[in-house]
Structure formats: structure tokens, C-alpha cells
GROMACS .gro file of C-alpha atoms in nm:
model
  326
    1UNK     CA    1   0.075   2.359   5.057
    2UNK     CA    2   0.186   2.037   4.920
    3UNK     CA    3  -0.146   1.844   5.038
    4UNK     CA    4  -0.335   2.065   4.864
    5UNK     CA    5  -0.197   2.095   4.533
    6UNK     CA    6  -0.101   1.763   4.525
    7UNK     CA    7  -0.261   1.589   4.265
    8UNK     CA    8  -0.076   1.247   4.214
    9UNK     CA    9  -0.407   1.100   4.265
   10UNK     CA   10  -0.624   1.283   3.976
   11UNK     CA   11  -0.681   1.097   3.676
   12UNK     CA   12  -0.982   1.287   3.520
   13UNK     CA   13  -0.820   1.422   3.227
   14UNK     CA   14  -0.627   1.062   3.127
   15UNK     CA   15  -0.971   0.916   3.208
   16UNK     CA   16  -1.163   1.144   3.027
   17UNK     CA   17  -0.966   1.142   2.719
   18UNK     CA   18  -0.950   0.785   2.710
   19UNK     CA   19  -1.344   0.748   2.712
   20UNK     CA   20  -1.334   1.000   2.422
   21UNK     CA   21  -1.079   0.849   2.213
   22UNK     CA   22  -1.240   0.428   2.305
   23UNK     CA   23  -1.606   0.598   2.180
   24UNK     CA   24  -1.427   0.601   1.814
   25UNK     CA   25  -1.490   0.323   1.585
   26UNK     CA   26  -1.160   0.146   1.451
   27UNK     CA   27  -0.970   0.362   1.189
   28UNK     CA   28  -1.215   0.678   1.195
   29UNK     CA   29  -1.146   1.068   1.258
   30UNK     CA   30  -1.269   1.258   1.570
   31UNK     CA   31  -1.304   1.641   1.482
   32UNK     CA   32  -1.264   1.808   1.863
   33UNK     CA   33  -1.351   2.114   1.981
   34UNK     CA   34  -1.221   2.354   2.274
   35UNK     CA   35  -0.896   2.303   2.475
   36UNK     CA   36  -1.014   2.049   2.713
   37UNK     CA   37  -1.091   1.740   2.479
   38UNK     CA   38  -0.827   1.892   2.209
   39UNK     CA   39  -0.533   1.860   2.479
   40UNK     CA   40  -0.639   1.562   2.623
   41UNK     CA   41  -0.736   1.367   2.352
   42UNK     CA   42  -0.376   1.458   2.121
   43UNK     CA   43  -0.157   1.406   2.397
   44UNK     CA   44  -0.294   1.025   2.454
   45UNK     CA   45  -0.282   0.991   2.094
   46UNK     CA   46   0.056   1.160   1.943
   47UNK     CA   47   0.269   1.121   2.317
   48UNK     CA   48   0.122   0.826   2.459
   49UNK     CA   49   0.026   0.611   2.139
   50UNK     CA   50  -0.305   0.533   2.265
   51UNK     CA   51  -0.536   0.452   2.009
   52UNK     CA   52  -0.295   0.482   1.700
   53UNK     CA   53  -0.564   0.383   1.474
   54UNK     CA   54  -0.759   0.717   1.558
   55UNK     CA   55  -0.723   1.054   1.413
   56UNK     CA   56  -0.771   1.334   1.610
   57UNK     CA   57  -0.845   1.741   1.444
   58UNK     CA   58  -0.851   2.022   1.620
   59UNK     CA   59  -1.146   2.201   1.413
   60UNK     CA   60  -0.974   2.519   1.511
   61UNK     CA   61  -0.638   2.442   1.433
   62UNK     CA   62  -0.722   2.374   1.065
   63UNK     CA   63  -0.809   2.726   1.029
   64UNK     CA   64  -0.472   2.816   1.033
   65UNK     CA   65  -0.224   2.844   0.668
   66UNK     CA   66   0.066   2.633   0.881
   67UNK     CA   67  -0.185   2.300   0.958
   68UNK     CA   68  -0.175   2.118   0.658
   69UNK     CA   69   0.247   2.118   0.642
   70UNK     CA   70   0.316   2.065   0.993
   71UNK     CA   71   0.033   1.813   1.065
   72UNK     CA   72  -0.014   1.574   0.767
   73UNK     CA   73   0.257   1.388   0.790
   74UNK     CA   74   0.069   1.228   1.156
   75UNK     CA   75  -0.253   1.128   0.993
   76UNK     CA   76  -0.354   0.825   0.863
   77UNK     CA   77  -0.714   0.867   0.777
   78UNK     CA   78  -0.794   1.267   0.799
   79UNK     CA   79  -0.832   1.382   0.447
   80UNK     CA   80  -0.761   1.696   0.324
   81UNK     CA   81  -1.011   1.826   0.065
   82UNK     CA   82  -0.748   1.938  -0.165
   83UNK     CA   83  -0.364   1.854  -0.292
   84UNK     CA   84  -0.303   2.237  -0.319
   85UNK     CA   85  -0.174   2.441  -0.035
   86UNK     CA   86  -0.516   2.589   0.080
   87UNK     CA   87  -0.609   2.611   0.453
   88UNK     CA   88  -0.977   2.603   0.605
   89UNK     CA   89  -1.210   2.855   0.585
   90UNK     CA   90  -1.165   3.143   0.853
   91UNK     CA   91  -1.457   3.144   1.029
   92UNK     CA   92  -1.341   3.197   1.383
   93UNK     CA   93  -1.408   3.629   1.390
   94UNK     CA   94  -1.054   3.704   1.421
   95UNK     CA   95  -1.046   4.024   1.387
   96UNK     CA   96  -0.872   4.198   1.082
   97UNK     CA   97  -0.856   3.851   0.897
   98UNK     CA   98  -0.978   3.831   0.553
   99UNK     CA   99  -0.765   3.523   0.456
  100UNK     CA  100  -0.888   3.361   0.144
  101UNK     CA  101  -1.017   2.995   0.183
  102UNK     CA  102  -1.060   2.715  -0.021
  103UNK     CA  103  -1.277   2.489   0.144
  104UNK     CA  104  -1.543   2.481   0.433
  105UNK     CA  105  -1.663   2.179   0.679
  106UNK     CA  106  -1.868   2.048   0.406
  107UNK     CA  107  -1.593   2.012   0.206
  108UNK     CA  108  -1.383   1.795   0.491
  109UNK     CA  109  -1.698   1.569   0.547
  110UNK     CA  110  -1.753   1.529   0.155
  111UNK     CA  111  -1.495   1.358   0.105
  112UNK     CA  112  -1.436   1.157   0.392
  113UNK     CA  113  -1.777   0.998   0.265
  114UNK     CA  114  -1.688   0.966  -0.035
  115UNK     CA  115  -1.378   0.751   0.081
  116UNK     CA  116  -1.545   0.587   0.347
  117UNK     CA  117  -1.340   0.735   0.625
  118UNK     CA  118  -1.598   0.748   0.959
  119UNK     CA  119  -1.604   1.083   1.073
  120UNK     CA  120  -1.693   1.165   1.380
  121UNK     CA  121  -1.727   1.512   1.595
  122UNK     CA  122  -1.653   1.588   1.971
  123UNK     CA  123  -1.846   1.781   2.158
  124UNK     CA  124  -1.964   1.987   1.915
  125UNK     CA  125  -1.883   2.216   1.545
  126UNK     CA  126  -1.740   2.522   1.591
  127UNK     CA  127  -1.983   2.810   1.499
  128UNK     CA  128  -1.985   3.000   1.221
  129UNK     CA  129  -1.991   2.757   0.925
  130UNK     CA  130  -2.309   2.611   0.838
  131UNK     CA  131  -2.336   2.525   0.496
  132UNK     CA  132  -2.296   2.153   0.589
  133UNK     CA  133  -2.625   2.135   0.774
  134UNK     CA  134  -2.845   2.130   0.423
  135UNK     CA  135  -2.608   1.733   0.355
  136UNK     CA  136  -2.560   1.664   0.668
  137UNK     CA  137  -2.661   1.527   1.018
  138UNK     CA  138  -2.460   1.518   1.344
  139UNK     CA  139  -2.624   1.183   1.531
  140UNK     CA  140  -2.464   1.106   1.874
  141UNK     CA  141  -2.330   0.790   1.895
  142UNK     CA  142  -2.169   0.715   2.221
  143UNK     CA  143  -1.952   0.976   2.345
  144UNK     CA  144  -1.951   1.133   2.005
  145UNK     CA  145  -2.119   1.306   1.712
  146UNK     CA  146  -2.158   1.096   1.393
  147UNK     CA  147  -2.139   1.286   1.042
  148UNK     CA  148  -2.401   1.106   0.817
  149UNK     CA  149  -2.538   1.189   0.485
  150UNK     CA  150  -2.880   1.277   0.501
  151UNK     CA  151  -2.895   1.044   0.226
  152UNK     CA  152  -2.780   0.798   0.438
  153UNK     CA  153  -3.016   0.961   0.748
  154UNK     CA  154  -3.137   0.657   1.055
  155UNK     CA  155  -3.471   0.626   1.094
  156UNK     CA  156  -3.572   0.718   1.463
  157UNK     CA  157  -3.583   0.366   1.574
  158UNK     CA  158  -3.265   0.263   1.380
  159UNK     CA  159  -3.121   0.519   1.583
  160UNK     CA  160  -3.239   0.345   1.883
  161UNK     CA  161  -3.118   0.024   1.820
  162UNK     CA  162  -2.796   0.187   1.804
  163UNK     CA  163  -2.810   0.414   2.130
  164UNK     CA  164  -2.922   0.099   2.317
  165UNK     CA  165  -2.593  -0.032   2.215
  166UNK     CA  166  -2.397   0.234   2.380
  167UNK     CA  167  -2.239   0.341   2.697
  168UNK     CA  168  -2.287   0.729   2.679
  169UNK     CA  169  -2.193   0.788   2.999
  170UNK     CA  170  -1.886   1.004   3.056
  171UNK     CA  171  -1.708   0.838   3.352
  172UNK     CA  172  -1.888   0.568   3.586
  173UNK     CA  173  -1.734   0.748   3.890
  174UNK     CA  174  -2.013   0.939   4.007
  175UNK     CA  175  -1.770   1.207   4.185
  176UNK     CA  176  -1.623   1.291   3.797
  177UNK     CA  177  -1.997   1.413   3.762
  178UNK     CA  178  -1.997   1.612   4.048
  179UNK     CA  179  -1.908   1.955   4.012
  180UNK     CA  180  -1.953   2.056   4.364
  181UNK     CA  181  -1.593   1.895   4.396
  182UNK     CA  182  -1.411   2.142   4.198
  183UNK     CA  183  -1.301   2.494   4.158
  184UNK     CA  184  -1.519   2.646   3.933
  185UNK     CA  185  -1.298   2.744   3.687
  186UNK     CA  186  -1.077   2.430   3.707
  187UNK     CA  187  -1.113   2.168   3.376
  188UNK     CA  188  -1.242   1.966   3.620
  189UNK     CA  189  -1.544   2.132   3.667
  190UNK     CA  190  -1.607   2.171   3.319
  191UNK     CA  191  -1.604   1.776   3.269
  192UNK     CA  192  -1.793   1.690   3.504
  193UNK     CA  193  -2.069   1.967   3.402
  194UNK     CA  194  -2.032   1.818   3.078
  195UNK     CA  195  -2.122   1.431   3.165
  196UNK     CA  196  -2.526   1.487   3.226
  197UNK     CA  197  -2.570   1.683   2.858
  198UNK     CA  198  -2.340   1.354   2.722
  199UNK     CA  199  -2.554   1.109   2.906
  200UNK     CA  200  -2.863   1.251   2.797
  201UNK     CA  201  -2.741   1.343   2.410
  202UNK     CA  202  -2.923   1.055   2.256
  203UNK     CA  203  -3.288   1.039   2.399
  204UNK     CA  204  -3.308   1.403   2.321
  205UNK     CA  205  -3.197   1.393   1.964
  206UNK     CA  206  -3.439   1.121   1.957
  207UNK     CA  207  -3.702   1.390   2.087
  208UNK     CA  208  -3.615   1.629   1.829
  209UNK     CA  209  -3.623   1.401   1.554
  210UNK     CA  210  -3.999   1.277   1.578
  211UNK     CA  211  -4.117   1.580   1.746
  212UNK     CA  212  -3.965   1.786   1.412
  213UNK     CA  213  -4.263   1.643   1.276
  214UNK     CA  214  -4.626   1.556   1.406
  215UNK     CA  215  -4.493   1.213   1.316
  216UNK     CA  216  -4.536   1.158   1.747
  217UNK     CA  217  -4.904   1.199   1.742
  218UNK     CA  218  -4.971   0.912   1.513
  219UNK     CA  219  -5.027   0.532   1.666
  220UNK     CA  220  -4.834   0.379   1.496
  221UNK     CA  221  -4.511   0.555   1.624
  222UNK     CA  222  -4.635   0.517   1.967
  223UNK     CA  223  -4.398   0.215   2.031
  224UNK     CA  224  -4.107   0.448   1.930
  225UNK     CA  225  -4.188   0.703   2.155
  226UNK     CA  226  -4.196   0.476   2.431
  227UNK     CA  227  -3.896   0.332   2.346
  228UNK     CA  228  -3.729   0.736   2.346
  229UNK     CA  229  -3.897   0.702   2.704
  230UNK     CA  230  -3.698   0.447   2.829
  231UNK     CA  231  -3.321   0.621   2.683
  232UNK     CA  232  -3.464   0.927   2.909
  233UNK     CA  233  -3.458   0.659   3.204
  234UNK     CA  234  -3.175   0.476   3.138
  235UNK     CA  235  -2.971   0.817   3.155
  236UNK     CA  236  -3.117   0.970   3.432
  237UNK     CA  237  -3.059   0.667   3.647
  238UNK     CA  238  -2.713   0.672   3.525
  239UNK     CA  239  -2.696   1.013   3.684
  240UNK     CA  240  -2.910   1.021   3.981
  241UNK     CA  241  -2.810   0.855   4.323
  242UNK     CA  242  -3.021   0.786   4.640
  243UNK     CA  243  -2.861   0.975   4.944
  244UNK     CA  244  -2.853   0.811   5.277
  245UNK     CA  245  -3.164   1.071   5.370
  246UNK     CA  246  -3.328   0.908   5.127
  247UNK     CA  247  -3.326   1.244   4.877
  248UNK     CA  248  -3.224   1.186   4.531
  249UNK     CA  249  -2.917   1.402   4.414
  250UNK     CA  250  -2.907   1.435   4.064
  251UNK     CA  251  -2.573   1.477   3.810
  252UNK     CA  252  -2.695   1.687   3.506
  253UNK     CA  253  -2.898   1.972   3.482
  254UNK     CA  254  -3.269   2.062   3.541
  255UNK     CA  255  -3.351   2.139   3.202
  256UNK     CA  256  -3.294   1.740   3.109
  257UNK     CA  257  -3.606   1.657   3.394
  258UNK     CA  258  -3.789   1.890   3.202
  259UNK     CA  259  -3.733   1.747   2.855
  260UNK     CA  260  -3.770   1.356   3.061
  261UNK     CA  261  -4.128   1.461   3.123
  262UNK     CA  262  -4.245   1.626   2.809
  263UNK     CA  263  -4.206   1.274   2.620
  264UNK     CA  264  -4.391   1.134   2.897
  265UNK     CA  265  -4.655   1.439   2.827
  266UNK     CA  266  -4.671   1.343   2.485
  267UNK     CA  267  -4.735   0.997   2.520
  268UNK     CA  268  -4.975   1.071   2.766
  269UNK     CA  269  -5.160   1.319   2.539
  270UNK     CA  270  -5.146   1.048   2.284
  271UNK     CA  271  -5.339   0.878   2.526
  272UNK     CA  272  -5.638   1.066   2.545
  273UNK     CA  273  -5.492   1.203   2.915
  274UNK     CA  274  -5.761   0.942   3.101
  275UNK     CA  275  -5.717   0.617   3.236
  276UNK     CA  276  -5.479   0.433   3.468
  277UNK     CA  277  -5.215   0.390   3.129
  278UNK     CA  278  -5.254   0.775   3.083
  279UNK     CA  279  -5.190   0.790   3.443
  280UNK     CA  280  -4.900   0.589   3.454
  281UNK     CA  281  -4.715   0.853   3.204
  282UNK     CA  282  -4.828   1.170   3.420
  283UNK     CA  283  -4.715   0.992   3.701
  284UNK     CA  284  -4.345   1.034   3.536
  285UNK     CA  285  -4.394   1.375   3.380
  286UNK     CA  286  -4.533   1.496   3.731
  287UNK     CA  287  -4.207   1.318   3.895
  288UNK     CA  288  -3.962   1.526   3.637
  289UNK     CA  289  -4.138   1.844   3.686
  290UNK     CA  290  -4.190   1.837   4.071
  291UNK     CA  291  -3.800   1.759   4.076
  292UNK     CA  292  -3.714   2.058   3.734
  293UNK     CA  293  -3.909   2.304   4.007
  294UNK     CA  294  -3.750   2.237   4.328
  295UNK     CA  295  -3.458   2.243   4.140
  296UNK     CA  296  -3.484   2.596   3.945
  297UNK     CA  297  -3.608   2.912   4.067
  298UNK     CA  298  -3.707   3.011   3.720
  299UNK     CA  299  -4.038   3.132   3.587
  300UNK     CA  300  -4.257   2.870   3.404
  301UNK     CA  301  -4.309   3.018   3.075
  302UNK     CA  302  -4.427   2.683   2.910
  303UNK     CA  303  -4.715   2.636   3.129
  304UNK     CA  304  -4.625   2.349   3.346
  305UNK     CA  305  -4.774   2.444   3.647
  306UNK     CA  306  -5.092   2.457   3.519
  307UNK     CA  307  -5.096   2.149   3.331
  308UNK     CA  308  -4.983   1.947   3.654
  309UNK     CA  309  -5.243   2.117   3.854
  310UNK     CA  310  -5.538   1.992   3.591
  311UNK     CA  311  -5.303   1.672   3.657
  312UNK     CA  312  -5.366   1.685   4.009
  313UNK     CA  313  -5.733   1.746   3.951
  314UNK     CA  314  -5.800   1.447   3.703
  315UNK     CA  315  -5.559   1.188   3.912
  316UNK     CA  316  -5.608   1.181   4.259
  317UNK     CA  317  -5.290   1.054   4.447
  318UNK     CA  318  -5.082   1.083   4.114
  319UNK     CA  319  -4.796   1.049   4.267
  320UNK     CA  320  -4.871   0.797   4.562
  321UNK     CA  321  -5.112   0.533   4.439
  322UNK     CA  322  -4.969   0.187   4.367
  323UNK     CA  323  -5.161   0.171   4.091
  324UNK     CA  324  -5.009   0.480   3.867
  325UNK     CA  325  -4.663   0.321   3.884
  326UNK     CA  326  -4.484   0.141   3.589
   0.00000   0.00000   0.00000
């Protein structure tokens, strides 16, 4: 059995703890969530000294009365909201705990503000607390989540600036994004499932941010939402590869083609939905949504189909004339 178990050869979890922990800014705290980037992350860290200048939480962890004792001595920059002996707020459903508390997540990302400390959060909060929502934004910046004042909030296109900066791609190797590879219940799996919602983090937080208003529909943010166009294709040609048959195989999930084309709707829309510019935008949404349907057997509630078949009605050869392409 030795062949097949042995696994000298993997480096998935020391590569995809590294990319976590180089994604942090110099001196900041990364707040992880879940086993997989808890483990992987801490051991590089606290065994393998890599990236000393990083502190890495467990967000679960701190919910326990022991974590302050045992673990401050190791930080350098995580902050604990009080000098007392109090322990996070138990918000995990445990059941038959009633623990007092004396602070929430607010609390931990008030004052790391307040000193300055970047604070950052991987892959996501854990549920249950949500008073810090009405302060405070999560904004992905590479790999990871940024906590920012909404005092302090980006405007959309500041936020671009920034995500053209950054690698959010989880691993170059295309075969750590392929899932097909793996057991399905290995941590393997799970990472590479993980790498197309990473990849595409920023052009959809884009998408929610000016579609949270009807700030999309007026000219002048046109640029912007072309510019939220192009993060959509610079992450799913990070993640899609031409087979020798000349099919595309994709590394993420369907529901990212859909969310690719609706910006592509929108601007589109904003266009009146005639002429060859309008065109050139259905051409893309068309693309997405041909691909989201071969790709999904489930039912269209949004009304897709019939929007691409009025498509296919006002654009003859949408999809093959020279003259719809970017």
C-alpha cells in the first residue's frame, strides 16, 4: 500500500498555508477560521517560524476561558480588549453553555483600530456574532478579509486600484484547483474547492457594493463598472484552461459564470441593449450563461433563458460574428 499512501510528494497544505500567511501585510493579525487554515497556518507560524511578524487567532479558540493565559505570551500584535481575565463571547451553540462574556468581535476589532494594528480575517467570521457589521466592513484584499471602519470605507474604485494590485489566486498549480484529484472528504479537496470563490472574492464584492445601490445605472459610474468587468475576467482566466479538444474546463463553480455575466447584463442594459457596443457585452453575458447552463442542471428561476432568447432575437450571430467581440 505504500504507493498509495505515500505522500512525500504533497505539499498542498505547506503551500497553502504559506499563500495565506505571505497575503498578510507586515506586522498585522489574521483571524482564521475552521481547522484547515487554523492548523496550517499556526504550525508554519509557532513550529516553523515562518512569518514571525504575523499573528495568527483561531476565532474559535478565543471562545474558550483558558486562551488568553496560555496564548498571550506568543503574540506580538493581537490585542486583547481587556487587562481582566475575561474570555470571548460564547457564541458557538455549545450546548448547556451560558458562560458570561465580556467582549464580542467588535470589541477585538475596536481596538486594534484604535492602535493601528491591521486586522485581517481568513476565510471568513464565525457565525453568530454580528454586532460588528453596523462599524464595520470585511473587504477582500488578496487572500484575505480586511477589517475597515466604515468610517474609513474604499470607494468602489479605490477598491479597485487595490484588487488590481493583488494576486488572489490560491495556488498557480492548476491541479491544487482541481478537485477531481482528491478524495472527497480529504483537506485536499476542500482547498482546492476553495480557490475559485478566493479568485473570484474581489470582483464580486465589487458587484455588491455598487449594485447595493442604483449607483450602477448612472453614467457616470459606467467606467467603474467596466472596470468590475475586467476583475470578473482576470479571475476566470486564472481558473479556466483550454483542453487539448479544444473544450474549456473551468476551476470554480457555476454560480461565479453566472454572476461574470450579470455585470456584463448591466452594462449592457446601461446601454440601451442596441448597438454593436451593447452587443459586445451580451456577447459575454451570453458566453457565461451558455457555459452556467451546460454546467448546472438547475432550474432558471432568474429568468435567463428568456432574456438570452430576446438576445438571440435582437443579435443575430451573437456569439459568432467578428464584429460582437471585444
Amino acid at each position: 500500500n505504500y504507493s498509495v499512501c505515500d505522500m512525500s510528494n504533497n505539499y498542498i497544505m505547506r503551500d497553502y498555508g504559506r499563500k495565506l500567511l505571505d497575503a498578510a501585510p507586515p506586522n498585522s493579525v489574521v483571524m482564521v477560521e475552521g481547522d484547515m487554515p487554523s492548523l496550517t497556518s499556526r504550525y508554519l507560524r509557532y513550529c516553523e517560524y515562518y512569518r514571525e511578524d504575523v499573528d495568527i487567532v483561531d476565532q474559535e479558540l478565543i471562545g474558550f476561558v483558558w486562551f488568553k493565559p496560555m496564548h498571550q505570551h506568543v503574540f506580538k500584535h493581537y490585542i486583547f480588549p481587556y487587562d481582566s481575565k475575561v474570555y470571548y463571547k460564547n457564541v458557538f451553540g455549545r450546548q448547556g453553555e451560558t458562560r458570561p462574556y465580556s467582549y464580542d468581535f467588535k470589541a477585538v476589532f475596536d481596538v486594534h483600530t484604535q492602535a493601528g494594528v491591521p486586522l485581517y480575517i481568513y476565510p471568513f467570521m464565525k457565525s453568530g456574532d454580528e454586532n460588528y457589521k453596523q462599524h464595520y466592513d470585511l473587504v477582500p484584499v488578496s487572500m484575505l478579509y480586511k477589517v475597515q471602519h466604515k468610517q474609513q470605507a474604499y470607494t468602489v474604485d479605490e477598491f479597485l486600484d487595490i484588487a488590481f494590485q493583488h494576486d488572489y489566486n490560491l495556488n498557480e498549480n492548476m491541479d491544487y484547483c482541481d478537485s477531481s484529484l482528491y478524495p472527497a472528504r480529504s483537506w485536499e479537496y476542500v482547498i482546492a474547492e476553495s480557490c475559485g470563490h478566493t479568485t473570484f472574492f474581489p470582483p464580486e464584492h465589487a458587484h455588491r457594493v455598487i449594485t447595493s445601490s442604483n449607483d450602477y445605472k448612472e453614467k457616470k459610474y459606467q467606467p467603474t463598472m467596466r472596470r468590475i468587468l475586467k476583475l470578473y475576467e482576470r479571475a476566470y482566466n486564472a481558473l479556466t484552461e483550454k483542453q487539448p479538444d479544444g473544450s474549456l474546463r473551468h476551476f470554480f463553480g457555476p454560480g461565479h459564470n453566472k454572476n461574470y455575466g450579470v455585470i456584463a447584463y448591466l452594462i449592457y442594459n446601461n446601454l440601451g441593449s442596441t448597438g454593436v457596443e451593447a452587443g459586445k457585452f451580451a456577447r459575454i453575458f451570453m458566453q457565461q450563461w451558455e457555459i452556467l447552463f451546460d454546467r448546472t442542471s438547475e432550474e432558471d428561476t432568474d429568468g435567463l433563458k428568456r432574456v438570452m432568447k430576446d438576445v438571440y432575437e435582437r443579435f443575430p450571430g451573437i456569439l459568432t460574428d467578428p464584429k460582437y467581440e471585444m
